[in-house]
């Protein structure tokens, strides 16, 4: 009997122990889907937007524990006050608009006020309202005219070269236009028409994109030889406005397609003379852009991006002779990151040019002589990266910019703000605190708001003077105590040496609110290794989208910036060139193993990965090229073969012409070596990444006798799969990394 009791006791102990260590349970699912709302509005005193007035007064909205608080700041007096009595304004708004307005949740925008605060004007409920605080009077000035939303159009749509309207001369005496593929002008008083070109034809026609010189004596018009036309097609199976499906199509050039060729031409209007501009310096075009006249009409300039992205030029054309001069000739043995790092600013009508370049191995600022094309001075230098030029002060000959990597004791991705003289001297710092900074300067750059944070430190908001970068006053210091009371655990910043044993690789570790160091946790990596930027979060957030929610199920979730991503040295970045399958995986695997050495509860033998778009390609590549380490992957709308995706992104990093390296990097071509458990998620109307890319990968996997799951979501575009995709992703990881059957979603939502 005693033996039987002991056995029963041991049985219940084991049952209880197993329950306490259970992961992927119904309770955890419920907690996971509630995190977003649970953590929302739990961080106070963390304002987002700051609005400077012309008189150097500042206003912003603070999120207090009670609600919204509108504050105005006077930097010269170092004062901060409420913009108005919230209770009084709420009462007046309630009466005027016949609705209940909560004094703690007044929602106004476009606030303007006098220096003495005697009158305020703002927008409320689509009305422009005037408010006199002293007399407590509220007046509706007028209904607000809604600004038309600019339609940027579909990214792949072909530029319309044929249907732009005629272009008026600066003095309004002449119209320039295209007729029968050639350039004409017409006198607006007499309607007399003059033909200026005779060489336009259907296959090499003049574009309607015409530019008059400021003096009205010259015209730049370019000829266009069209390139390939390519469309992608997909079926919208379940449209909302009809029963039958719809066939959709998009213009969509892919790597290797023939591109248009532009040939700028010069016309001297008074002489009716056509000067042909030689094209030798820009004959192999990926793009020819930013055509602009000099203010003195002496020349026009344009930028030439060579196919393959190993040469980028700024070119000037003499307005009298048509002679071509190369002002900037940027070259690279790998690729020029024109879409993310290029910056140009012409000083004093082009007498000098501010330019950014990675030619010394780091992104830095250069000053060119705009007339000779010679470099006058490298303004910044060192093993750190200029991230963006934010302002050029021609009068004081200063450049304002952001940079990262200058502080050895800080995360090398943190943004800091600086300025430097045109002679490369007097480097001035505006920020130094250990955090990622976001500055908002006053219009005259005399003052600025500095807000900084880290993933493990909520934001601090300071008002500073530009003269000495001294803090004038602390505007706000965020309070996240309510967030901590909900069990929130800050992400941990973790570094490990990369594949070279020298370079630090940076990432974050996210743990569940129920974290127990005595448990063992499968590891899931969220990946996006697109070379156009870096992606590990640096700012404080209460909720890290799917990472936080996944962790809550009983995982450790990580995000890492491996080699091949941007914002470090050129050598760090160049790892991606013609080699997108690399994806920084050698660094990622080392990083996760090193983290697991420090934290044995991280199971580096049980690793999943997920990503979207380029991250979808990466996630699938983890199992195609790196199944020695990764076990489970969920790939959403991935570009699985770079020949199938958009031309500009893929040729920038994979190069031109198309070579065998494209096939070597293809998940489709190498599907036969895929190992592990894979889920593919696809939106059926994705017009960013051709849906055929995922379907061709699925086809190759089927032919290779590989097992996988395919989830196609009706009506969905380029995304991670929406709510349904999120469900499938959670369930897939729980099932294959925890070996647990997930609960039904009916149970979870009940």
XYZ file of C-alpha atoms in Angstrom:
750
model
C 0.000 0.000 0.000
C 2.836 2.406 0.877
C 4.544 1.601 -2.420
C 1.303 2.316 -4.288
C 0.914 5.685 -2.520
C 4.511 6.624 -3.426
C 3.874 5.761 -7.061
C 0.684 7.852 -7.086
C 2.554 10.747 -5.435
C 5.360 10.581 -7.975
C 2.776 10.450 -10.779
C 1.064 13.640 -9.609
C 4.428 15.362 -9.047
C 5.409 14.557 -12.631
C 2.028 15.734 -13.915
C 2.334 19.027 -12.020
C 5.962 19.462 -13.108
C 5.014 18.871 -16.733
C 2.173 21.359 -16.465
C 4.405 24.010 -14.933
C 6.882 23.632 -17.781
C 4.248 23.409 -20.522
C 4.662 25.771 -23.449
C 2.332 26.548 -26.347
C -0.687 26.138 -24.076
C -4.141 27.665 -24.448
C -3.356 30.143 -21.659
C -0.167 31.227 -23.399
C -1.985 31.613 -26.708
C -4.576 33.832 -25.047
C -1.831 35.919 -23.463
C 0.079 36.108 -26.765
C -2.814 37.564 -28.738
C -3.635 40.027 -25.954
C -0.122 41.476 -25.593
C -0.643 44.309 -28.060
C -3.668 45.675 -26.213
C -2.220 44.727 -22.818
C 0.937 46.785 -23.391
C -0.752 49.623 -25.300
C -0.747 53.068 -23.643
C 1.365 51.774 -20.736
C 4.224 54.209 -21.417
C 3.511 57.841 -20.576
C 5.376 61.115 -21.060
C 6.737 59.927 -24.409
C 5.572 62.501 -26.994
C 6.087 61.717 -30.664
C 5.872 64.905 -32.726
C 7.241 68.391 -32.132
C 6.091 71.515 -33.956
C 8.229 74.630 -34.175
C 6.593 77.982 -34.929
C 8.265 80.796 -36.863
C 8.871 82.733 -33.633
C 10.839 79.809 -32.165
C 7.989 78.727 -29.950
C 7.382 75.008 -29.763
C 4.243 72.984 -29.161
C 3.677 69.277 -28.752
C 1.199 66.814 -27.299
C 2.266 64.848 -24.256
C 0.677 61.507 -23.380
C 0.039 61.767 -19.646
C -1.513 59.016 -17.487
C -4.772 60.965 -17.707
C -4.670 61.568 -21.469
C -3.520 64.195 -23.967
C -1.867 67.386 -22.747
C -1.063 70.199 -25.192
C 2.096 72.036 -24.170
C 3.968 75.031 -25.504
C 7.602 75.832 -24.820
C 9.458 79.135 -24.878
C 13.166 78.296 -25.284
C 14.445 81.795 -24.564
C 12.640 81.862 -21.209
C 13.046 78.125 -20.547
C 9.370 77.764 -19.744
C 6.822 75.086 -20.484
C 3.075 75.568 -19.999
C -0.233 74.183 -21.121
C -1.353 75.739 -24.384
C -4.827 76.297 -22.942
C -7.164 75.294 -20.165
C -8.229 71.834 -21.357
C -11.471 71.854 -19.373
C -12.527 75.235 -20.785
C -11.731 74.264 -24.371
C -13.471 70.886 -24.036
C -16.614 72.656 -22.759
C -16.601 75.185 -25.601
C -15.983 72.490 -28.232
C -18.778 70.359 -26.778
C -21.194 73.271 -27.019
C -20.121 74.446 -30.468
C -20.015 71.023 -32.087
C -22.840 69.482 -30.036
C -20.875 66.459 -28.935
C -19.246 65.346 -25.692
C -15.555 66.192 -25.645
C -13.392 64.744 -22.878
C -10.960 67.357 -21.533
C -8.260 64.683 -21.351
C -8.745 63.513 -24.918
C -9.129 66.637 -27.045
C -8.073 65.830 -30.589
C -6.889 68.941 -32.451
C -4.186 69.492 -35.056
C -2.333 72.242 -36.931
C -2.160 74.399 -33.839
C -0.921 77.972 -34.321
C -0.629 80.700 -31.712
C 0.624 84.217 -31.180
C 3.750 84.824 -29.151
C 1.676 86.152 -26.237
C -0.844 83.278 -26.531
C -3.647 85.805 -26.987
C -5.165 83.812 -29.846
C -4.965 80.232 -31.027
C -6.047 78.623 -34.254
C -6.346 74.907 -34.884
C -8.224 72.257 -36.830
C -10.973 70.253 -35.156
C -13.566 67.986 -36.750
C -12.575 69.194 -40.251
C -13.112 72.834 -39.247
C -10.591 75.610 -38.740
C -11.293 77.051 -35.302
C -10.161 80.260 -33.591
C -9.889 80.299 -29.795
C -9.307 83.263 -27.496
C -8.182 81.845 -24.117
C -8.545 85.144 -22.232
C -12.115 85.781 -23.342
C -12.927 82.055 -23.559
C -14.409 82.522 -27.013
C -14.495 79.897 -29.735
C -15.206 80.709 -33.383
C -15.436 78.463 -36.424
C -13.431 80.331 -39.036
C -14.109 78.077 -41.998
C -14.437 74.483 -43.077
C -11.097 72.947 -43.760
C -10.387 72.172 -47.381
C -9.055 68.675 -47.384
C -5.648 68.429 -48.977
C -5.821 66.084 -51.937
C -3.943 62.920 -51.179
C -1.080 62.564 -53.567
C -1.341 59.410 -55.604
C 2.172 58.138 -55.899
C 0.930 55.405 -58.198
C 2.201 51.888 -58.448
C 5.977 51.683 -58.035
C 6.443 49.706 -61.235
C 4.272 51.804 -63.539
C 6.077 52.968 -66.625
C 6.926 56.665 -66.676
C 4.565 58.439 -69.075
C 6.802 60.021 -71.697
C 4.038 60.911 -74.163
C 1.072 62.598 -72.495
C 2.385 65.506 -70.437
C 0.836 68.895 -71.309
C 2.694 71.627 -73.247
C 5.268 73.534 -71.210
C 5.098 77.331 -70.980
C 8.263 79.416 -71.281
C 9.326 81.420 -68.204
C 7.990 84.654 -69.710
C 4.759 82.954 -70.910
C 5.340 83.947 -74.535
C 5.998 80.468 -75.910
C 4.695 76.926 -75.520
C 6.888 73.887 -76.058
C 5.288 70.548 -76.930
C 5.711 67.315 -78.839
C 3.936 66.593 -82.099
C 4.574 63.622 -84.348
C 7.426 62.546 -82.039
C 9.273 65.873 -82.439
C 9.726 69.125 -80.517
C 7.735 72.205 -81.491
C 7.243 75.666 -80.023
C 4.327 78.041 -80.507
C 4.045 81.791 -79.977
C 1.218 82.320 -77.474
C 0.260 85.668 -79.061
C 0.326 84.763 -82.751
C -0.063 80.955 -82.629
C 2.898 80.764 -84.994
C 4.339 77.236 -84.763
C 7.999 76.396 -85.202
C 9.459 72.926 -85.506
C 12.758 72.558 -83.646
C 13.629 68.870 -84.138
C 13.491 66.571 -87.128
C 15.035 63.363 -85.802
C 12.179 62.014 -83.662
C 10.585 58.734 -84.721
C 8.217 56.130 -83.176
C 11.148 53.999 -82.045
C 13.230 56.942 -80.761
C 10.835 59.760 -79.923
C 10.957 63.018 -78.003
C 9.553 62.876 -74.498
C 6.919 65.367 -73.365
C 9.111 65.930 -70.302
C 10.495 69.291 -71.502
C 12.523 71.853 -69.535
C 12.980 75.503 -70.476
C 16.091 77.315 -69.314
C 15.297 80.099 -66.809
C 16.234 82.729 -69.416
C 13.694 81.291 -71.872
C 16.320 81.111 -74.611
C 17.075 77.394 -74.438
C 15.227 74.107 -74.084
C 16.305 70.700 -72.887
C 14.265 67.914 -74.445
C 15.321 64.314 -74.517
C 14.680 61.480 -76.905
C 13.591 58.076 -75.629
C 14.249 54.672 -77.106
C 11.776 52.425 -75.252
C 12.890 49.276 -73.483
C 11.101 46.022 -72.776
C 7.535 45.826 -71.605
C 6.858 43.188 -68.985
C 3.805 42.579 -66.863
C 2.998 40.235 -64.032
C -0.464 38.705 -63.817
C -2.501 37.289 -60.969
C -6.090 36.332 -60.279
C -8.054 38.004 -57.502
C -10.240 35.046 -56.613
C -12.699 36.747 -54.272
C -13.234 40.419 -55.207
C -15.568 42.369 -52.995
C -17.572 43.945 -55.821
C -18.404 40.931 -57.988
C -18.916 37.188 -57.862
C -16.498 36.207 -60.602
C -12.725 36.498 -60.130
C -10.671 39.300 -61.678
C -7.479 39.085 -63.682
C -5.031 41.780 -62.599
C -1.775 42.916 -64.176
C 1.068 45.282 -63.310
C 4.020 46.743 -65.182
C 6.975 44.942 -63.657
C 10.470 45.010 -65.117
C 12.754 42.214 -63.913
C 16.534 41.789 -63.838
C 18.018 41.544 -67.302
C 15.146 43.308 -69.080
C 16.031 45.980 -71.626
C 15.614 49.485 -70.199
C 14.704 52.763 -71.942
C 17.554 54.886 -73.271
C 17.368 58.667 -72.863
C 19.318 61.069 -75.034
C 19.201 64.715 -73.824
C 19.117 67.302 -76.612
C 19.789 71.044 -76.502
C 17.816 73.630 -78.469
C 18.687 77.325 -78.887
C 15.261 78.855 -79.360
C 16.192 82.208 -80.935
C 18.525 80.600 -83.463
C 16.170 77.636 -83.978
C 19.255 75.513 -83.556
C 19.380 71.878 -82.437
C 22.620 70.809 -80.733
C 22.986 67.069 -80.296
C 24.569 66.098 -76.998
C 27.133 63.280 -77.231
C 26.131 60.210 -75.196
C 29.526 58.542 -74.712
C 29.607 59.366 -70.995
C 26.161 57.898 -70.315
C 25.640 55.217 -72.933
C 24.880 52.205 -70.693
C 21.955 53.532 -68.714
C 20.104 52.053 -65.816
C 18.646 55.488 -65.230
C 19.101 59.114 -66.219
C 17.440 61.387 -63.691
C 17.219 64.781 -61.981
C 17.613 66.925 -65.092
C 17.862 70.538 -63.891
C 18.934 73.864 -65.379
C 21.418 76.096 -63.632
C 19.765 79.275 -62.407
C 21.946 81.359 -64.736
C 20.973 79.156 -67.741
C 24.620 78.380 -68.451
C 24.138 74.614 -68.334
C 21.822 71.821 -67.355
C 22.854 68.873 -65.220
C 21.621 65.345 -64.736
C 22.585 62.183 -62.870
C 23.573 59.015 -64.696
C 23.258 55.623 -63.019
C 25.154 53.050 -65.051
C 23.603 49.616 -65.531
C 25.124 47.338 -62.923
C 25.437 50.199 -60.409
C 29.229 50.333 -60.439
C 29.377 53.869 -61.823
C 27.297 56.933 -60.981
C 27.932 60.346 -62.506
C 26.772 63.923 -62.193
C 27.012 65.417 -65.679
C 26.770 69.013 -66.889
C 25.906 70.033 -70.461
C 27.097 73.452 -71.669
C 24.046 75.419 -72.773
C 25.806 77.071 -75.703
C 27.866 74.249 -77.153
C 26.347 71.014 -75.854
C 29.721 69.955 -74.493
C 29.540 67.342 -71.756
C 31.503 67.594 -68.512
C 31.545 64.946 -65.777
C 31.372 66.740 -62.433
C 31.199 63.681 -60.182
C 32.375 60.235 -61.243
C 31.577 57.735 -58.499
C 32.855 54.206 -59.137
C 32.867 50.960 -57.174
C 34.248 47.471 -57.757
C 31.083 46.066 -56.195
C 28.017 48.328 -56.109
C 27.076 51.928 -55.379
C 24.274 52.171 -52.836
C 22.525 54.925 -54.775
C 19.059 54.199 -53.363
C 20.027 54.590 -49.692
C 23.274 56.529 -49.365
C 23.570 58.939 -52.303
C 23.276 62.616 -51.413
C 23.888 65.654 -53.595
C 23.417 69.357 -52.871
C 24.479 72.091 -55.301
C 25.826 75.209 -53.608
C 25.544 78.687 -55.135
C 24.028 77.477 -58.410
C 26.476 74.619 -58.704
C 29.757 76.356 -57.982
C 30.291 73.682 -55.347
C 28.642 70.312 -54.699
C 28.100 68.440 -51.454
C 28.354 64.705 -52.185
C 28.411 61.481 -50.165
C 30.571 58.493 -51.034
C 31.885 55.202 -49.623
C 35.112 55.441 -51.635
C 37.377 55.232 -48.550
C 35.464 52.261 -47.119
C 32.979 54.308 -45.032
C 30.140 56.594 -46.048
C 31.385 60.185 -45.797
C 30.774 63.719 -47.053
C 32.838 65.383 -49.778
C 32.957 68.920 -51.151
C 33.443 69.190 -54.927
C 34.383 72.117 -57.103
C 31.239 72.272 -59.218
C 33.024 73.833 -62.163
C 36.135 71.639 -62.445
C 34.702 68.422 -60.988
C 37.635 68.113 -58.584
C 37.289 67.140 -54.931
C 38.106 70.199 -52.822
C 37.860 68.506 -49.452
C 36.728 65.335 -47.735
C 34.652 66.873 -44.952
C 34.210 63.810 -42.716
C 36.573 60.913 -42.207
C 36.996 57.933 -39.925
C 35.791 54.405 -39.242
C 32.216 55.516 -38.755
C 29.266 56.117 -41.059
C 27.454 59.249 -42.192
C 23.830 58.137 -42.285
C 22.053 61.204 -43.718
C 22.749 64.812 -44.592
C 19.838 66.718 -43.070
C 20.648 70.371 -43.798
C 23.165 72.452 -45.727
C 23.634 75.988 -44.415
C 25.143 77.845 -47.381
C 25.407 81.169 -45.548
C 27.488 79.778 -42.682
C 29.037 77.053 -44.866
C 28.042 74.189 -42.590
C 26.627 70.709 -43.177
C 24.286 69.105 -40.635
C 24.210 65.316 -40.682
C 23.496 62.144 -38.750
C 26.150 59.502 -38.163
C 26.659 56.271 -36.281
C 29.590 54.237 -35.048
C 31.673 57.114 -33.702
C 31.350 56.144 -30.012
C 33.254 53.000 -29.101
C 31.192 52.377 -25.985
C 27.840 52.584 -27.757
C 25.823 50.529 -30.210
C 27.393 51.369 -33.619
C 23.934 51.779 -35.146
C 22.796 54.553 -32.801
C 22.004 57.779 -34.642
C 23.827 60.888 -33.445
C 23.667 64.411 -34.867
C 26.556 66.655 -35.951
C 27.553 69.580 -38.079
C 30.847 70.401 -39.769
C 32.287 73.324 -41.736
C 32.795 73.208 -45.486
C 36.537 73.083 -44.826
C 36.192 69.889 -42.776
C 36.851 71.610 -39.454
C 34.856 72.352 -36.311
C 33.015 69.069 -36.046
C 30.221 69.854 -33.563
C 28.130 67.282 -31.722
C 24.484 67.887 -30.924
C 24.023 64.549 -29.132
C 26.190 62.363 -26.939
C 23.869 60.445 -24.582
C 23.986 56.657 -24.929
C 20.890 56.061 -27.036
C 19.323 56.357 -30.459
C 18.522 60.011 -31.117
C 15.845 61.837 -33.072
C 16.217 65.621 -33.361
C 13.697 68.253 -34.409
C 15.363 71.593 -35.151
C 13.688 74.985 -35.032
C 13.355 76.655 -38.424
C 16.448 78.810 -37.836
C 18.390 75.861 -36.313
C 18.899 77.856 -33.117
C 17.214 75.256 -30.903
C 16.271 71.616 -31.137
C 14.334 68.913 -29.363
C 16.435 65.835 -28.659
C 14.560 62.631 -27.907
C 16.588 59.487 -27.342
C 15.940 55.969 -26.128
C 17.169 52.389 -26.298
C 15.266 49.117 -26.520
C 15.860 48.761 -22.769
C 15.456 52.444 -21.798
C 12.321 54.544 -22.439
C 12.677 57.933 -24.138
C 13.993 61.112 -22.594
C 13.006 64.374 -24.299
C 15.293 67.391 -23.945
C 15.284 70.952 -25.246
C 18.776 72.061 -26.275
C 20.555 75.071 -27.691
C 22.418 74.632 -30.971
C 25.146 77.078 -29.887
C 26.710 74.723 -27.374
C 24.481 71.602 -27.434
C 23.655 72.325 -23.791
C 20.375 71.143 -22.332
C 18.070 74.073 -21.596
C 15.392 71.954 -19.964
C 14.081 68.432 -19.725
C 10.706 68.404 -21.410
C 9.692 64.856 -20.520
C 11.061 61.627 -19.126
C 9.004 58.590 -20.051
C 7.449 56.448 -17.338
C 7.027 52.746 -18.131
C 6.221 51.536 -14.624
C 2.709 50.470 -15.713
C 4.291 48.408 -18.478
C 6.587 46.670 -16.005
C 3.593 45.865 -13.807
C 2.129 43.892 -16.718
C 5.198 41.648 -16.714
C 6.964 43.339 -19.622
C 10.614 42.343 -19.965
C 12.959 44.615 -21.894
C 14.725 43.118 -24.909
C 18.372 42.418 -24.217
C 21.031 43.779 -26.546
C 23.555 41.042 -27.280
C 26.757 41.060 -29.324
C 29.053 38.318 -30.585
C 31.982 38.256 -32.973
C 31.086 37.498 -36.568
C 32.590 35.022 -39.004
C 35.869 36.934 -39.138
C 36.361 36.689 -35.377
C 36.799 40.463 -35.200
C 33.597 42.279 -36.181
C 30.851 42.702 -33.594
C 27.430 41.470 -34.697
C 24.539 43.153 -32.912
C 21.099 41.829 -32.112
C 18.375 41.611 -29.497
C 16.897 38.829 -27.375
C 13.174 38.895 -26.520
C 11.812 36.765 -23.692
C 8.218 35.948 -22.669
C 6.613 37.670 -19.694
C 6.473 34.224 -18.055
C 10.206 33.727 -18.513
C 11.729 31.080 -16.248
C 15.489 30.480 -16.504
C 14.921 26.884 -15.379
C 12.951 26.102 -18.534
C 14.361 25.309 -21.956
C 13.229 27.534 -24.809
C 13.367 26.865 -28.540
C 14.849 29.828 -30.397
C 13.108 31.667 -33.235
C 14.899 34.250 -35.342
C 12.991 37.029 -37.074
C 15.040 37.772 -40.189
C 15.182 40.557 -42.708
C 18.576 40.736 -44.367
C 17.751 43.163 -47.151
C 21.027 44.959 -47.987
C 19.323 48.339 -48.297
C 19.406 48.994 -44.529
C 19.843 47.539 -41.040
C 16.840 46.245 -39.142
C 17.387 45.372 -35.491
C 15.294 47.859 -33.471
C 17.182 50.576 -31.604
C 14.320 52.634 -30.155
C 12.199 51.799 -27.136
C 8.939 50.008 -27.909
C 6.479 48.323 -25.626
C 5.505 45.750 -28.241
C 7.667 44.248 -30.986
C 4.901 42.973 -33.248
C 5.112 39.249 -33.961
C 8.332 38.812 -31.988
C 6.706 39.692 -28.660
C 3.632 37.616 -29.434
C 5.649 34.570 -30.508
C 7.883 34.759 -27.445
C 4.799 34.665 -25.238
C 4.055 31.135 -26.472
C 7.246 29.913 -24.849
C 10.029 30.839 -27.259
C 13.123 33.003 -27.131
C 12.899 35.305 -30.163
C 15.943 37.066 -31.584
C 16.704 39.569 -34.316
C 20.214 40.086 -35.725
C 21.956 42.296 -38.280
C 24.532 40.055 -39.940
C 27.128 40.958 -42.528
C 25.693 42.028 -45.847
C 23.270 44.517 -44.313
C 23.894 48.255 -44.366
C 25.010 51.093 -42.050
C 28.416 49.677 -41.191
C 31.586 49.695 -43.278
C 31.580 49.159 -47.053
C 33.363 45.826 -46.523
C 30.641 44.722 -44.085
C 28.028 45.636 -46.695
C 29.816 44.115 -49.696
C 29.295 40.586 -48.365
C 25.853 40.719 -50.031
C 27.138 41.530 -53.529
C 26.122 38.864 -56.040
C 25.601 36.685 -52.959
C 22.161 37.274 -51.435
C 21.939 33.639 -50.361
C 24.605 34.446 -47.746
C 22.080 36.527 -45.797
C 24.611 36.942 -42.983
C 23.919 33.339 -41.935
C 27.506 32.529 -40.889
C 27.287 35.425 -38.410
C 23.758 34.610 -37.291
C 24.573 31.028 -36.419
C 27.623 32.058 -34.401
C 25.596 34.750 -32.628
C 22.831 32.347 -31.570
C 25.341 29.731 -30.399
C 27.213 32.326 -28.357
C 23.963 33.558 -26.801
C 23.087 29.946 -25.916
C 26.477 29.510 -24.257
C 25.718 32.449 -22.009
C 22.081 31.435 -21.506
C 21.771 27.618 -21.450
C 17.989 27.883 -21.436
C 18.236 28.878 -25.138
C 18.066 25.649 -27.146
C 20.437 26.264 -30.044
C 19.672 22.751 -31.318
C 16.023 23.658 -31.879
C 15.903 26.821 -33.981
C 13.165 28.335 -36.136
C 13.178 31.364 -38.395
C 10.591 33.561 -40.125
C 10.564 36.573 -42.398
C 8.642 38.490 -45.040
C 9.560 39.693 -48.544
C 13.373 39.725 -48.681
C 13.055 38.194 -45.212
C 10.848 35.522 -46.759
C 13.645 34.690 -49.166
C 16.045 34.616 -46.212
C 13.791 32.385 -44.101
C 13.475 29.812 -46.862
C 17.213 30.055 -47.579
C 17.810 29.090 -43.943
C 16.457 25.625 -44.775
C 17.798 25.461 -48.337
C 21.378 26.509 -47.566
C 21.617 26.289 -43.755
C 19.561 23.294 -42.625
C 22.566 22.191 -40.579
C 21.409 24.788 -38.051
C 17.818 25.865 -38.720
C 15.009 23.355 -38.237
C 11.763 25.186 -38.994
C 10.993 28.162 -41.231
C 7.957 30.238 -42.144
C 8.503 32.269 -45.297
C 6.000 34.964 -46.333
C 5.813 36.363 -49.896
C 9.490 35.727 -50.485
C 11.510 36.467 -53.584
C 12.882 32.957 -54.000
C 14.782 33.662 -57.199
C 16.182 37.147 -57.772
C 15.526 36.880 -61.509
C 11.790 36.867 -60.716
C 11.714 40.041 -58.625
C 11.761 43.777 -59.366
C 14.675 45.018 -61.448
C 15.916 47.947 -59.377
C 16.303 46.180 -56.021
C 17.812 42.975 -57.318
C 20.232 44.377 -59.878
C 21.532 46.835 -57.287
C 22.866 44.002 -55.146
C 23.044 41.020 -57.528
C 24.528 43.007 -60.396
C 24.217 43.051 -64.178
C 24.471 41.189 -66.481
C 22.580 38.172 -65.195
C 25.101 35.447 -64.477
C 25.308 32.004 -62.878
C 25.398 33.615 -59.420
C 21.669 34.317 -59.751
C 20.971 30.575 -60.006
C 23.466 29.829 -57.234
C 21.499 32.111 -54.881
C 18.094 30.783 -55.925
C 15.920 28.858 -53.475
C 14.117 27.451 -56.511
C 17.225 26.119 -58.249
C 18.490 24.603 -54.989
C 15.161 23.354 -53.616
C 16.410 19.763 -53.654
C 18.744 20.413 -50.722
C 16.035 21.874 -48.480
C 15.871 20.255 -45.048
C 13.555 20.809 -42.077
C 9.937 21.925 -41.836
C 8.814 24.751 -44.110
C 5.647 26.824 -44.425
C 5.156 29.206 -47.339
C 2.630 32.045 -46.970
C 1.482 33.921 -50.058
C -0.961 36.741 -50.750
C -2.627 35.969 -54.057
C -2.521 39.606 -55.289
C 1.003 40.525 -54.209
C 2.220 43.187 -56.647
C 5.510 43.844 -54.848
C 7.064 40.399 -55.202
C 5.689 38.351 -58.098
C 3.533 35.593 -56.522
C 4.890 33.232 -59.170
C 8.182 33.309 -57.255
C 6.621 31.414 -54.343
C 4.674 29.091 -56.645
C 7.804 28.203 -58.617
C 9.587 27.416 -55.359
C 6.655 25.231 -54.309
C 6.772 23.496 -57.692
C 10.490 22.811 -57.334
C 9.976 21.418 -53.825
C 7.240 19.086 -55.090
C 9.481 17.854 -57.890
C 12.225 17.238 -55.311
C 9.795 15.210 -53.138
C 10.078 17.713 -50.295
C 7.258 18.049 -47.801
C 6.063 21.572 -46.941
C 2.919 23.586 -46.263
C 1.559 26.273 -48.581
C -0.899 28.892 -47.315
C -2.409 31.158 -49.970
C -4.587 33.987 -48.694
C -7.346 35.304 -50.995
C -7.343 39.018 -51.729
C -4.141 39.695 -49.795
C -1.246 41.676 -51.212
C 2.350 41.921 -50.087
C 2.309 41.099 -46.387
C 3.213 38.617 -43.692
C -0.180 37.008 -44.079
C -2.320 39.210 -41.870
C -4.147 37.754 -38.885
C -4.649 34.371 -40.548
C -0.976 34.155 -41.485
C -0.051 35.034 -37.914
C -2.182 32.166 -36.640
C -0.626 29.701 -39.048
C 2.878 30.898 -38.166
C 2.306 30.483 -34.423
C 0.784 27.034 -34.833
C 3.564 25.870 -37.142
C 6.309 26.811 -34.699
C 4.463 25.355 -31.706
C 3.909 22.085 -33.523
C 7.375 21.650 -35.008
C 9.640 23.278 -32.407
C 7.735 22.210 -29.279
C 6.153 19.025 -30.624
C 2.866 20.268 -29.176
C -0.526 20.230 -30.881
C -1.743 23.837 -30.690
C -5.217 24.591 -29.311
C -8.020 25.452 -31.719
C -8.504 29.130 -32.501
C -12.163 28.828 -31.539
C -10.947 28.037 -28.021
C -8.387 30.819 -28.069
C -10.880 33.539 -28.977
C -13.576 32.286 -26.581
